[in-house]
Amino acid sequence: TQLLEQSPQFLSIQEGENLTVYCNSSSVFSSLQWYRQEPGEGPVLLVTVVTGGEVKKLKRLTFQFGDARKDSSLHITAAQPGDTGLYLCAGVQGGSEKLVFGKGTKLTVNP
Amino acid sequence: DAGVIQSPRHEVTEMGQEVTLRCKPISGHNSLFWYRQTMMRGLELLIYFNNNVPIDDSGMPEDRFSAKMPNASFSTLKIQPSEPRDSAVYFCASSLKVGHTGELFFGEGSRLTVL
């Protein structure tokens, strides 16, 4: 059983469209990170959220941490081909201090 | 400043052979992690070190896997003997903070294929 479920698993959209990807769990996390991974490279951190209900913006990317700290979402506005990649969420469970990763959402933005 | 450096980038070997993957973390970082990534299971933590000391190796699949960190600037992950199901991309990551709460900086990975 995957501790962090990400959906959708795959997403293919046209340039300019908006999209939201989700990271859900039945467990509470003390913090949650989002990474982007491009083919042939390692994941790169985009953001860390730590407070329930927190919203962080990174240019066209908006990250939200659920009030109960069990879920998170990533919204991309006006997607561009450069946004193509595997988006991974990773959470630290309260008490375990262990970072676990979801399987990711593979996003393709077509020009 | 150089990032996390892993070698080799690609390794193809035959079942039963010994495989050694190497990692140089970012200078000054206190934690080092070894992950394995496959399509089926995603990114799985194998082992992590704090200040060169192994803290949690519960993710190491079997006794065939071993990891060492003899000093702050070098770590190895060894598989002996290798099996086809070990085929995956192995990532090393380092972090300035002790433990898992900080940003992880990943290397480019070592793609292992065991025939």
PDB file of C-alpha atoms in Angstrom:
ATOM      1  CA  THR A   1       0.000   0.000   0.000  1.00  0.00           C
ATOM      2  CA  GLN A   2       1.378   3.360  -1.075  1.00  0.00           C
ATOM      3  CA  LEU A   3       1.444   5.838   1.801  1.00  0.00           C
ATOM      4  CA  LEU A   4       1.101   8.791  -0.581  1.00  0.00           C
ATOM      5  CA  GLU A   5      -1.244   8.394  -3.529  1.00  0.00           C
ATOM      6  CA  GLN A   6      -0.743  10.749  -6.436  1.00  0.00           C
ATOM      7  CA  SER A   7      -3.295  11.374  -9.150  1.00  0.00           C
ATOM      8  CA  PRO A   8      -3.556  11.357 -12.014  1.00  0.00           C
ATOM      9  CA  GLN A   9      -0.695   9.020 -12.799  1.00  0.00           C
ATOM     10  CA  PHE A  10      -0.334  10.463 -16.314  1.00  0.00           C
ATOM     11  CA  LEU A  11      -1.523  13.778 -17.739  1.00  0.00           C
ATOM     12  CA  SER A  12      -1.075  15.071 -21.271  1.00  0.00           C
ATOM     13  CA  ILE A  13      -2.313  18.583 -22.073  1.00  0.00           C
ATOM     14  CA  GLN A  14      -1.854  21.388 -24.570  1.00  0.00           C
ATOM     15  CA  GLU A  15       0.236  24.461 -23.936  1.00  0.00           C
ATOM     16  CA  GLY A  16      -1.788  27.172 -22.227  1.00  0.00           C
ATOM     17  CA  GLU A  17      -4.140  24.859 -20.328  1.00  0.00           C
ATOM     18  CA  ASN A  18      -4.491  24.795 -16.561  1.00  0.00           C
ATOM     19  CA  LEU A  19      -4.100  21.631 -14.504  1.00  0.00           C
ATOM     20  CA  THR A  20      -4.187  20.324 -10.961  1.00  0.00           C
ATOM     21  CA  VAL A  21      -2.458  17.243  -9.590  1.00  0.00           C
ATOM     22  CA  TYR A  22      -3.135  15.703  -6.219  1.00  0.00           C
ATOM     23  CA  CYS A  23      -1.262  14.010  -3.405  1.00  0.00           C
ATOM     24  CA  ASN A  24      -3.420  12.195  -0.863  1.00  0.00           C
ATOM     25  CA  SER A  25      -2.870  10.121   2.241  1.00  0.00           C
ATOM     26  CA  SER A  26      -4.748   8.800   5.240  1.00  0.00           C
ATOM     27  CA  SER A  27      -1.789   9.796   7.410  1.00  0.00           C
ATOM     28  CA  VAL A  28      -0.881  13.167   8.871  1.00  0.00           C
ATOM     29  CA  PHE A  29       2.388  14.703   7.743  1.00  0.00           C
ATOM     30  CA  SER A  30       4.464  17.238   9.624  1.00  0.00           C
ATOM     31  CA  SER A  31       5.653  18.622   6.297  1.00  0.00           C
ATOM     32  CA  LEU A  32       5.259  17.917   2.619  1.00  0.00           C
ATOM     33  CA  GLN A  33       7.569  18.588  -0.299  1.00  0.00           C
ATOM     34  CA  TRP A  34       6.984  18.747  -4.047  1.00  0.00           C
ATOM     35  CA  TYR A  35       9.764  17.791  -6.457  1.00  0.00           C
ATOM     36  CA  ARG A  36      10.003  17.850 -10.252  1.00  0.00           C
ATOM     37  CA  GLN A  37      12.069  15.263 -12.070  1.00  0.00           C
ATOM     38  CA  GLU A  38      13.097  15.533 -15.709  1.00  0.00           C
ATOM     39  CA  PRO A  39      14.165  12.510 -17.775  1.00  0.00           C
ATOM     40  CA  GLY A  40      17.674  11.331 -16.942  1.00  0.00           C
ATOM     41  CA  GLU A  41      17.965  13.575 -13.917  1.00  0.00           C
ATOM     42  CA  GLY A  42      17.293  13.461 -10.218  1.00  0.00           C
ATOM     43  CA  PRO A  43      14.305  15.164  -8.577  1.00  0.00           C
ATOM     44  CA  VAL A  44      14.631  18.861  -7.778  1.00  0.00           C
ATOM     45  CA  LEU A  45      12.773  20.472  -4.885  1.00  0.00           C
ATOM     46  CA  LEU A  46      10.053  22.973  -5.828  1.00  0.00           C
ATOM     47  CA  VAL A  47       8.514  23.777  -2.455  1.00  0.00           C
ATOM     48  CA  THR A  48       8.038  22.658   1.141  1.00  0.00           C
ATOM     49  CA  VAL A  49       4.761  23.229   3.003  1.00  0.00           C
ATOM     50  CA  VAL A  50       4.490  22.759   6.737  1.00  0.00           C
ATOM     51  CA  THR A  51       1.300  24.436   8.000  1.00  0.00           C
ATOM     52  CA  GLY A  52      -2.209  23.058   7.452  1.00  0.00           C
ATOM     53  CA  GLY A  53      -4.031  25.241   4.930  1.00  0.00           C
ATOM     54  CA  GLU A  54      -0.805  26.813   3.696  1.00  0.00           C
ATOM     55  CA  VAL A  55      -0.703  28.095   0.124  1.00  0.00           C
ATOM     56  CA  LYS A  56       2.574  28.824  -1.645  1.00  0.00           C
ATOM     57  CA  LYS A  57       3.047  30.273  -5.096  1.00  0.00           C
ATOM     58  CA  LEU A  58       6.019  29.812  -7.373  1.00  0.00           C
ATOM     59  CA  LYS A  59       5.360  31.822 -10.552  1.00  0.00           C
ATOM     60  CA  ARG A  60       2.604  29.871 -12.327  1.00  0.00           C
ATOM     61  CA  LEU A  61       2.627  27.041  -9.771  1.00  0.00           C
ATOM     62  CA  THR A  62       0.371  27.111  -6.704  1.00  0.00           C
ATOM     63  CA  PHE A  63       0.830  24.580  -3.926  1.00  0.00           C
ATOM     64  CA  GLN A  64      -1.707  23.934  -1.194  1.00  0.00           C
ATOM     65  CA  PHE A  65      -1.397  21.857   1.963  1.00  0.00           C
ATOM     66  CA  GLY A  66      -4.666  20.472   3.281  1.00  0.00           C
ATOM     67  CA  ASP A  67      -6.061  21.775   6.555  1.00  0.00           C
ATOM     68  CA  ALA A  68      -5.604  18.364   8.172  1.00  0.00           C
ATOM     69  CA  ARG A  69      -2.117  17.992   6.688  1.00  0.00           C
ATOM     70  CA  LYS A  70      -3.082  14.744   4.957  1.00  0.00           C
ATOM     71  CA  ASP A  71      -3.189  15.964   1.381  1.00  0.00           C
ATOM     72  CA  SER A  72      -1.776  18.506  -1.011  1.00  0.00           C
ATOM     73  CA  SER A  73      -2.367  19.835  -4.488  1.00  0.00           C
ATOM     74  CA  LEU A  74      -0.311  21.485  -7.188  1.00  0.00           C
ATOM     75  CA  HIS A  75      -2.034  23.779  -9.665  1.00  0.00           C
ATOM     76  CA  ILE A  76      -0.269  24.996 -12.794  1.00  0.00           C
ATOM     77  CA  THR A  77      -1.686  27.945 -14.705  1.00  0.00           C
ATOM     78  CA  ALA A  78      -1.098  28.312 -18.442  1.00  0.00           C
ATOM     79  CA  ALA A  79       1.152  25.265 -18.701  1.00  0.00           C
ATOM     80  CA  GLN A  80       4.209  25.452 -20.912  1.00  0.00           C
ATOM     81  CA  PRO A  81       6.286  22.685 -22.540  1.00  0.00           C
ATOM     82  CA  GLY A  82       9.030  23.430 -20.012  1.00  0.00           C
ATOM     83  CA  ASP A  83       6.682  22.211 -17.266  1.00  0.00           C
ATOM     84  CA  THR A  84       6.909  18.688 -18.658  1.00  0.00           C
ATOM     85  CA  GLY A  85       8.242  16.245 -16.092  1.00  0.00           C
ATOM     86  CA  LEU A  86       7.447  13.880 -13.249  1.00  0.00           C
ATOM     87  CA  TYR A  87       5.952  15.673 -10.253  1.00  0.00           C
ATOM     88  CA  LEU A  88       6.592  13.911  -6.962  1.00  0.00           C
ATOM     89  CA  CYS A  89       5.183  14.663  -3.564  1.00  0.00           C
ATOM     90  CA  ALA A  90       7.073  13.545  -0.467  1.00  0.00           C
ATOM     91  CA  GLY A  91       5.963  13.714   3.122  1.00  0.00           C
ATOM     92  CA  VAL A  92       7.494  13.392   6.548  1.00  0.00           C
ATOM     93  CA  GLN A  93       5.176  11.507   8.860  1.00  0.00           C
ATOM     94  CA  GLY A  94       4.805  12.984  12.282  1.00  0.00           C
ATOM     95  CA  GLY A  95       6.820  10.898  14.699  1.00  0.00           C
ATOM     96  CA  SER A  96       8.723   8.817  12.151  1.00  0.00           C
ATOM     97  CA  GLU A  97      10.908  11.569  10.692  1.00  0.00           C
ATOM     98  CA  LYS A  98      11.082   9.496   7.524  1.00  0.00           C
ATOM     99  CA  LEU A  99      10.485  11.035   4.084  1.00  0.00           C
ATOM    100  CA  VAL A 100       8.281   8.911   1.848  1.00  0.00           C
ATOM    101  CA  PHE A 101       7.593   9.613  -1.816  1.00  0.00           C
ATOM    102  CA  GLY A 102       4.508   9.148  -3.915  1.00  0.00           C
ATOM    103  CA  LYS A 103       4.902   7.495  -7.331  1.00  0.00           C
ATOM    104  CA  GLY A 104       4.395  10.790  -9.089  1.00  0.00           C
ATOM    105  CA  THR A 105       2.329  12.356 -11.842  1.00  0.00           C
ATOM    106  CA  LYS A 106       3.939  12.317 -15.265  1.00  0.00           C
ATOM    107  CA  LEU A 107       2.976  15.560 -17.006  1.00  0.00           C
ATOM    108  CA  THR A 108       3.428  16.189 -20.715  1.00  0.00           C
ATOM    109  CA  VAL A 109       2.691  19.649 -22.096  1.00  0.00           C
ATOM    110  CA  ASN A 110       2.430  19.639 -25.859  1.00  0.00           C
ATOM    111  CA  PRO A 111       3.292  22.778 -27.855  1.00  0.00           C
TER     112      PRO A 111
ATOM    113  CA  ASP B   1      29.494  24.483  -6.434  1.00  0.00           C
ATOM    114  CA  ALA B   2      29.242  20.897  -7.669  1.00  0.00           C
ATOM    115  CA  GLY B   3      26.104  18.991  -6.872  1.00  0.00           C
ATOM    116  CA  VAL B   4      25.844  15.379  -5.780  1.00  0.00           C
ATOM    117  CA  ILE B   5      28.047  13.279  -8.030  1.00  0.00           C
ATOM    118  CA  GLN B   6      27.225   9.666  -8.806  1.00  0.00           C
ATOM    119  CA  SER B   7      29.097   7.053 -10.793  1.00  0.00           C
ATOM    120  CA  PRO B   8      28.705   5.180 -12.976  1.00  0.00           C
ATOM    121  CA  ARG B   9      25.786   6.788 -14.834  1.00  0.00           C
ATOM    122  CA  HIS B  10      24.999   3.503 -16.536  1.00  0.00           C
ATOM    123  CA  GLU B  11      25.951  -0.043 -15.679  1.00  0.00           C
ATOM    124  CA  VAL B  12      25.023  -3.215 -17.499  1.00  0.00           C
ATOM    125  CA  THR B  13      26.061  -6.436 -15.839  1.00  0.00           C
ATOM    126  CA  GLU B  14      25.187 -10.088 -15.733  1.00  0.00           C
ATOM    127  CA  MET B  15      23.319 -11.831 -12.983  1.00  0.00           C
ATOM    128  CA  GLY B  16      25.613 -12.892 -10.183  1.00  0.00           C
ATOM    129  CA  GLN B  17      28.155 -10.125 -10.681  1.00  0.00           C
ATOM    130  CA  GLU B  18      29.059  -7.610  -8.012  1.00  0.00           C
ATOM    131  CA  VAL B  19      27.938  -4.030  -8.568  1.00  0.00           C
ATOM    132  CA  THR B  20      29.336  -0.993  -6.761  1.00  0.00           C
ATOM    133  CA  LEU B  21      27.695   2.404  -7.061  1.00  0.00           C
ATOM    134  CA  ARG B  22      29.466   5.500  -5.819  1.00  0.00           C
ATOM    135  CA  CYS B  23      28.354   8.846  -4.483  1.00  0.00           C
ATOM    136  CA  LYS B  24      30.026  12.101  -3.533  1.00  0.00           C
ATOM    137  CA  PRO B  25      27.623  14.310  -1.563  1.00  0.00           C
ATOM    138  CA  ILE B  26      27.642  18.089  -1.521  1.00  0.00           C
ATOM    139  CA  SER B  27      30.431  19.364   0.708  1.00  0.00           C
ATOM    140  CA  GLY B  28      29.176  20.329   4.157  1.00  0.00           C
ATOM    141  CA  HIS B  29      25.987  18.289   3.967  1.00  0.00           C
ATOM    142  CA  ASN B  30      25.264  16.173   7.010  1.00  0.00           C
ATOM    143  CA  SER B  31      22.877  13.532   5.683  1.00  0.00           C
ATOM    144  CA  LEU B  32      23.180  11.130   2.774  1.00  0.00           C
ATOM    145  CA  PHE B  33      20.426   8.989   1.314  1.00  0.00           C
ATOM    146  CA  TRP B  34      20.321   6.106  -1.159  1.00  0.00           C
ATOM    147  CA  TYR B  35      17.067   5.677  -3.109  1.00  0.00           C
ATOM    148  CA  ARG B  36      15.984   3.219  -5.786  1.00  0.00           C
ATOM    149  CA  GLN B  37      13.462   4.213  -8.475  1.00  0.00           C
ATOM    150  CA  THR B  38      11.387   1.853 -10.596  1.00  0.00           C
ATOM    151  CA  MET B  39       8.189   2.338 -12.565  1.00  0.00           C
ATOM    152  CA  MET B  40       6.355  -0.140 -10.374  1.00  0.00           C
ATOM    153  CA  ARG B  41       7.416   1.064  -6.931  1.00  0.00           C
ATOM    154  CA  GLY B  42       8.510   4.665  -7.477  1.00  0.00           C
ATOM    155  CA  LEU B  43      11.248   6.092  -5.256  1.00  0.00           C
ATOM    156  CA  GLU B  44      12.120   3.851  -2.341  1.00  0.00           C
ATOM    157  CA  LEU B  45      14.496   4.787   0.460  1.00  0.00           C
ATOM    158  CA  LEU B  46      17.139   2.118   0.909  1.00  0.00           C
ATOM    159  CA  ILE B  47      19.340   3.586   3.640  1.00  0.00           C
ATOM    160  CA  TYR B  48      20.386   6.913   5.065  1.00  0.00           C
ATOM    161  CA  PHE B  49      23.352   8.215   6.992  1.00  0.00           C
ATOM    162  CA  ASN B  50      23.619  11.107   9.427  1.00  0.00           C
ATOM    163  CA  ASN B  51      27.158  12.402   9.909  1.00  0.00           C
ATOM    164  CA  ASN B  52      28.507   9.248   8.204  1.00  0.00           C
ATOM    165  CA  VAL B  53      26.642   6.910  10.584  1.00  0.00           C
ATOM    166  CA  PRO B  54      23.967   4.580   9.138  1.00  0.00           C
ATOM    167  CA  ILE B  55      20.692   5.431  10.842  1.00  0.00           C
ATOM    168  CA  ASP B  56      18.034   3.381   9.093  1.00  0.00           C
ATOM    169  CA  ASP B  57      18.698   0.542   6.678  1.00  0.00           C
ATOM    170  CA  SER B  58      15.238  -1.004   6.912  1.00  0.00           C
ATOM    171  CA  GLY B  59      14.701  -0.286   3.230  1.00  0.00           C
ATOM    172  CA  MET B  60      17.618  -2.403   2.092  1.00  0.00           C
ATOM    173  CA  PRO B  61      15.909  -5.284   0.290  1.00  0.00           C
ATOM    174  CA  GLU B  62      18.189  -8.146   1.262  1.00  0.00           C
ATOM    175  CA  ASP B  63      21.571  -9.087   2.605  1.00  0.00           C
ATOM    176  CA  ARG B  64      22.834  -8.802  -0.950  1.00  0.00           C
ATOM    177  CA  PHE B  65      22.735  -5.031  -0.514  1.00  0.00           C
ATOM    178  CA  SER B  66      25.224  -3.146   1.624  1.00  0.00           C
ATOM    179  CA  ALA B  67      26.170   0.515   1.960  1.00  0.00           C
ATOM    180  CA  LYS B  68      29.105   2.299   3.518  1.00  0.00           C
ATOM    181  CA  MET B  69      30.103   5.862   4.201  1.00  0.00           C
ATOM    182  CA  PRO B  70      33.771   5.817   5.232  1.00  0.00           C
ATOM    183  CA  ASN B  71      33.999   9.616   5.334  1.00  0.00           C
ATOM    184  CA  ALA B  72      31.884  12.719   4.816  1.00  0.00           C
ATOM    185  CA  SER B  73      32.655  12.942   1.099  1.00  0.00           C
ATOM    186  CA  PHE B  74      32.101   9.400  -0.149  1.00  0.00           C
ATOM    187  CA  SER B  75      29.557   6.601  -0.009  1.00  0.00           C
ATOM    188  CA  THR B  76      29.100   3.303  -1.804  1.00  0.00           C
ATOM    189  CA  LEU B  77      26.155   1.012  -2.409  1.00  0.00           C
ATOM    190  CA  LYS B  78      27.133  -2.560  -3.209  1.00  0.00           C
ATOM    191  CA  ILE B  79      25.003  -5.374  -4.574  1.00  0.00           C
ATOM    192  CA  GLN B  80      26.513  -8.845  -4.418  1.00  0.00           C
ATOM    193  CA  PRO B  81      25.392 -10.983  -6.149  1.00  0.00           C
ATOM    194  CA  SER B  82      23.205  -8.921  -8.461  1.00  0.00           C
ATOM    195  CA  GLU B  83      19.891 -10.207  -9.830  1.00  0.00           C
ATOM    196  CA  PRO B  84      17.691  -9.047 -12.741  1.00  0.00           C
ATOM    197  CA  ARG B  85      15.091  -7.671 -10.290  1.00  0.00           C
ATOM    198  CA  ASP B  86      17.730  -5.228  -9.015  1.00  0.00           C
ATOM    199  CA  SER B  87      17.495  -3.361 -12.338  1.00  0.00           C
ATOM    200  CA  ALA B  88      16.508   0.215 -11.489  1.00  0.00           C
ATOM    201  CA  VAL B  89      17.833   3.753 -11.256  1.00  0.00           C
ATOM    202  CA  TYR B  90      19.705   4.273  -8.005  1.00  0.00           C
ATOM    203  CA  PHE B  91      19.842   7.802  -6.640  1.00  0.00           C
ATOM    204  CA  CYS B  92      22.058   9.288  -4.021  1.00  0.00           C
ATOM    205  CA  ALA B  93      20.900  12.464  -2.281  1.00  0.00           C
ATOM    206  CA  SER B  94      22.380  14.681   0.385  1.00  0.00           C
ATOM    207  CA  SER B  95      20.919  17.234   2.757  1.00  0.00           C
ATOM    208  CA  LEU B  96      22.336  19.994   4.883  1.00  0.00           C
ATOM    209  CA  LYS B  97      19.998  19.124   7.733  1.00  0.00           C
ATOM    210  CA  VAL B  98      20.288  15.972   9.775  1.00  0.00           C
ATOM    211  CA  GLY B  99      17.414  13.640   8.983  1.00  0.00           C
ATOM    212  CA  HIS B 100      14.612  14.077   6.468  1.00  0.00           C
ATOM    213  CA  THR B 101      13.244  17.526   7.165  1.00  0.00           C
ATOM    214  CA  GLY B 102      15.472  19.498   4.859  1.00  0.00           C
ATOM    215  CA  GLU B 103      15.744  19.812   1.098  1.00  0.00           C
ATOM    216  CA  LEU B 104      17.208  16.766  -0.591  1.00  0.00           C
ATOM    217  CA  PHE B 105      19.704  17.369  -3.380  1.00  0.00           C
ATOM    218  CA  PHE B 106      19.750  14.416  -5.748  1.00  0.00           C
ATOM    219  CA  GLY B 107      22.464  13.207  -8.058  1.00  0.00           C
ATOM    220  CA  GLU B 108      21.698  12.297 -11.649  1.00  0.00           C
ATOM    221  CA  GLY B 109      21.353   8.624 -10.760  1.00  0.00           C
ATOM    222  CA  SER B 110      23.006   5.371 -11.760  1.00  0.00           C
ATOM    223  CA  ARG B 111      20.947   3.282 -14.150  1.00  0.00           C
ATOM    224  CA  LEU B 112      21.593  -0.388 -13.446  1.00  0.00           C
ATOM    225  CA  THR B 113      20.603  -3.183 -15.787  1.00  0.00           C
ATOM    226  CA  VAL B 114      21.182  -6.744 -14.654  1.00  0.00           C
ATOM    227  CA  LEU B 115      20.827  -9.293 -17.456  1.00  0.00           C
TER     228      LEU B 115
END
